[in-house]
C-alpha positions as YAML, in Angstrom:
chain: A
units: angstrom
residues:
- id: 1
  name: UNK
  ca: [128.09, 140.21, 42.19]
- id: 2
  name: UNK
  ca: [129.30, 136.75, 44.44]
- id: 3
  name: UNK
  ca: [131.78, 137.49, 46.47]
- id: 4
  name: UNK
  ca: [131.29, 141.95, 46.13]
- id: 5
  name: UNK
  ca: [130.27, 141.80, 50.54]
- id: 6
  name: UNK
  ca: [130.77, 138.85, 53.62]
- id: 7
  name: UNK
  ca: [127.81, 138.17, 55.79]
- id: 8
  name: UNK
  ca: [129.06, 141.58, 56.99]
- id: 9
  name: UNK
  ca: [126.32, 144.63, 57.65]
- id: 10
  name: UNK
  ca: [122.74, 144.78, 57.05]
- id: 11
  name: UNK
  ca: [120.62, 144.84, 53.36]
- id: 12
  name: UNK
  ca: [119.49, 148.65, 52.99]
- id: 13
  name: UNK
  ca: [117.83, 148.29, 49.38]
- id: 14
  name: UNK
  ca: [113.90, 149.35, 49.22]
- id: 15
  name: UNK
  ca: [111.66, 147.25, 47.33]
- id: 16
  name: UNK
  ca: [112.12, 149.26, 43.88]
- id: 17
  name: UNK
  ca: [115.68, 149.29, 44.27]
- id: 18
  name: UNK
  ca: [115.35, 144.55, 44.49]
- id: 19
  name: UNK
  ca: [113.49, 145.15, 41.13]
- id: 20
  name: UNK
  ca: [116.39, 147.32, 39.48]
- id: 21
  name: UNK
  ca: [118.36, 145.15, 40.76]
- id: 22
  name: UNK
  ca: [117.08, 141.67, 40.06]
- id: 23
  name: UNK
  ca: [115.55, 139.47, 37.25]
- id: 24
  name: UNK
  ca: [111.42, 139.09, 37.30]
- id: 25
  name: UNK
  ca: [112.40, 135.66, 39.05]
- id: 26
  name: UNK
  ca: [114.95, 135.98, 41.02]
- id: 27
  name: UNK
  ca: [112.08, 138.83, 42.49]
- id: 28
  name: UNK
  ca: [109.42, 136.61, 42.20]
- id: 29
  name: UNK
  ca: [111.77, 133.56, 44.43]
- id: 30
  name: UNK
  ca: [113.29, 135.67, 46.70]
- id: 31
  name: UNK
  ca: [111.68, 138.89, 47.76]
- id: 32
  name: UNK
  ca: [108.44, 137.20, 47.54]
- id: 33
  name: UNK
  ca: [108.62, 133.43, 49.11]
- id: 34
  name: UNK
  ca: [108.59, 131.59, 45.02]
- id: 35
  name: UNK
  ca: [109.46, 128.65, 43.87]
- id: 36
  name: UNK
  ca: [110.87, 128.14, 40.89]
- id: 37
  name: UNK
  ca: [110.22, 124.93, 38.48]
- id: 38
  name: UNK
  ca: [111.59, 122.37, 39.56]
- id: 39
  name: UNK
  ca: [114.89, 120.72, 37.28]
- id: 40
  name: UNK
  ca: [115.24, 123.75, 36.07]
- id: 41
  name: UNK
  ca: [118.40, 125.22, 37.26]
- id: 42
  name: UNK
  ca: [122.01, 125.21, 35.82]
- id: 43
  name: UNK
  ca: [123.27, 124.79, 39.33]
- id: 44
  name: UNK
  ca: [121.48, 121.19, 39.53]
- id: 45
  name: UNK
  ca: [124.51, 119.53, 37.60]
- id: 46
  name: UNK
  ca: [127.69, 122.22, 38.83]
- id: 47
  name: UNK
  ca: [129.64, 119.79, 40.48]
- id: 48
  name: UNK
  ca: [132.97, 122.26, 40.29]
- id: 49
  name: UNK
  ca: [134.94, 123.08, 43.52]
- id: 50
  name: UNK
  ca: [133.37, 126.61, 44.78]
- id: 51
  name: UNK
  ca: [131.60, 128.99, 46.34]
- id: 52
  name: UNK
  ca: [128.10, 129.12, 45.93]
- id: 53
  name: UNK
  ca: [126.36, 132.61, 47.01]
- id: 54
  name: UNK
  ca: [122.89, 135.82, 47.39]
- id: 55
  name: UNK
  ca: [122.61, 136.31, 44.51]
- id: 56
  name: UNK
  ca: [120.79, 139.37, 46.27]
- id: 57
  name: UNK
  ca: [123.51, 140.18, 47.98]
- id: 58
  name: UNK
  ca: [126.84, 138.41, 47.43]
- id: 59
  name: UNK
  ca: [126.54, 136.65, 50.93]
- id: 60
  name: UNK
  ca: [128.69, 132.92, 50.86]
- id: 61
  name: UNK
  ca: [126.55, 131.11, 51.65]
- id: 62
  name: UNK
  ca: [126.97, 126.87, 50.93]
- id: 63
  name: UNK
  ca: [130.43, 125.64, 49.75]
- id: 64
  name: UNK
  ca: [130.34, 122.96, 46.73]
- id: 65
  name: UNK
  ca: [131.67, 120.16, 49.37]
- id: 66
  name: UNK
  ca: [128.62, 120.05, 50.83]
- id: 67
  name: UNK
  ca: [126.60, 119.48, 47.65]
- id: 68
  name: UNK
  ca: [124.81, 116.81, 47.19]
- id: 69
  name: UNK
  ca: [122.46, 114.55, 44.14]
- id: 70
  name: UNK
  ca: [119.69, 114.66, 45.60]
- id: 71
  name: UNK
  ca: [116.93, 113.72, 43.65]
- id: 72
  name: UNK
  ca: [114.82, 116.49, 44.73]
- id: 73
  name: UNK
  ca: [114.85, 118.66, 41.56]
- id: 74
  name: UNK
  ca: [116.70, 121.79, 43.67]
- id: 75
  name: UNK
  ca: [120.20, 122.08, 43.94]
- id: 76
  name: UNK
  ca: [120.57, 120.87, 47.59]
- id: 77
  name: UNK
  ca: [122.85, 121.02, 50.29]
- id: 78
  name: UNK
  ca: [124.00, 119.51, 53.12]
- id: 79
  name: UNK
  ca: [125.34, 122.45, 55.71]
- id: 80
  name: UNK
  ca: [125.36, 126.25, 54.70]
- id: 81
  name: UNK
  ca: [128.40, 128.78, 56.17]
- id: 82
  name: UNK
  ca: [128.06, 129.57, 59.00]
- id: 83
  name: UNK
  ca: [126.19, 132.05, 59.97]
- id: 84
  name: UNK
  ca: [125.20, 132.62, 56.07]
- id: 85
  name: UNK
  ca: [121.77, 131.83, 56.42]
- id: 86
  name: UNK
  ca: [118.35, 131.73, 59.54]
- id: 87
  name: UNK
  ca: [115.04, 129.95, 59.49]
- id: 88
  name: UNK
  ca: [111.90, 130.90, 60.32]
- id: 89
  name: UNK
  ca: [108.82, 129.18, 60.26]
- id: 90
  name: UNK
  ca: [106.53, 128.55, 57.23]
- id: 91
  name: UNK
  ca: [103.04, 127.44, 57.20]
- id: 92
  name: UNK
  ca: [101.61, 128.62, 53.77]
- id: 93
  name: UNK
  ca: [100.40, 126.13, 51.21]
- id: 94
  name: UNK
  ca: [98.92, 124.11, 54.17]
- id: 95
  name: UNK
  ca: [102.30, 122.21, 55.48]
- id: 96
  name: UNK
  ca: [105.11, 123.59, 57.68]
- id: 97
  name: UNK
  ca: [108.21, 123.23, 56.28]
- id: 98
  name: UNK
  ca: [111.54, 125.07, 58.09]
- id: 99
  name: UNK
  ca: [111.96, 129.20, 55.57]
- id: 100
  name: UNK
  ca: [116.25, 129.66, 54.76]
- id: 101
  name: UNK
  ca: [116.57, 133.03, 54.05]
- id: 102
  name: UNK
  ca: [120.23, 134.57, 53.16]
- id: 103
  name: UNK
  ca: [120.96, 135.89, 57.08]
- id: 104
  name: UNK
  ca: [122.58, 139.11, 55.09]
- id: 105
  name: UNK
  ca: [119.68, 140.07, 53.52]
- id: 106
  name: UNK
  ca: [116.96, 138.05, 54.61]
- id: 107
  name: UNK
  ca: [116.31, 136.86, 50.65]
- id: 108
  name: UNK
  ca: [113.64, 133.33, 51.12]
- id: 109
  name: UNK
  ca: [116.00, 131.50, 49.20]
- id: 110
  name: UNK
  ca: [114.63, 127.41, 50.24]
- id: 111
  name: UNK
  ca: [113.36, 125.74, 53.13]
- id: 112
  name: UNK
  ca: [115.63, 122.59, 54.58]
- id: 113
  name: UNK
  ca: [114.33, 119.02, 55.76]
- id: 114
  name: UNK
  ca: [115.34, 116.69, 57.77]
- id: 115
  name: UNK
  ca: [116.01, 113.62, 55.25]
- id: 116
  name: UNK
  ca: [119.50, 114.92, 54.05]
- id: 117
  name: UNK
  ca: [122.53, 113.19, 54.10]
- id: 118
  name: UNK
  ca: [125.54, 112.31, 57.34]
- id: 119
  name: UNK
  ca: [126.89, 114.20, 58.95]
- id: 120
  name: UNK
  ca: [124.36, 116.49, 59.60]
- id: 121
  name: UNK
  ca: [119.91, 114.48, 58.46]
- id: 122
  name: UNK
  ca: [119.50, 118.09, 56.46]
- id: 123
  name: UNK
  ca: [119.19, 118.86, 52.69]
- id: 124
  name: UNK
  ca: [118.93, 123.32, 52.31]
- id: 125
  name: UNK
  ca: [116.83, 122.49, 49.32]
- id: 126
  name: UNK
  ca: [118.08, 125.60, 47.94]
- id: 127
  name: UNK
  ca: [116.13, 127.46, 44.48]
- id: 128
  name: UNK
  ca: [119.25, 127.85, 42.57]
- id: 129
  name: UNK
  ca: [118.16, 130.98, 40.75]
- id: 130
  name: UNK
  ca: [118.77, 132.09, 44.36]
- id: 131
  name: UNK
  ca: [122.17, 131.60, 43.64]
- id: 132
  name: UNK
  ca: [125.30, 132.85, 42.77]
- id: 133
  name: UNK
  ca: [128.26, 130.01, 42.03]
- id: 134
  name: UNK
  ca: [132.06, 131.63, 42.25]
- id: 135
  name: UNK
  ca: [133.90, 128.44, 41.24]
- id: 136
  name: UNK
  ca: [137.60, 128.00, 43.29]
- id: 137
  name: UNK
  ca: [141.09, 129.74, 41.44]
...
């Protein structure tokens, strides 16, 4: 589904349709705000040029040039594509964090922290199961 749509119209699937279109782990992360186990994503080691997309709706989220090795165990980026993500305060697990979700389908992607590299100083710590990767042609 990568690249199947841009940030166009909002996603209108029912939860039943989401369950049918995602794996159980994808559904748990994207729709139930879950977190995959650290170090389990094959995208941690992805170093090719290309684009990372929302696995739920295919919206482009991050360019590979913004990906870096944070040592966190999750794919990390210092900047999203413009307009690709939205954030909100997350007060779960007895702490305050900033949740990141896809601007198009509102799927939970991960969190953003203020301990990243230049030029933004941000670390978009994403669940790899919420992402799809398409290499540059």
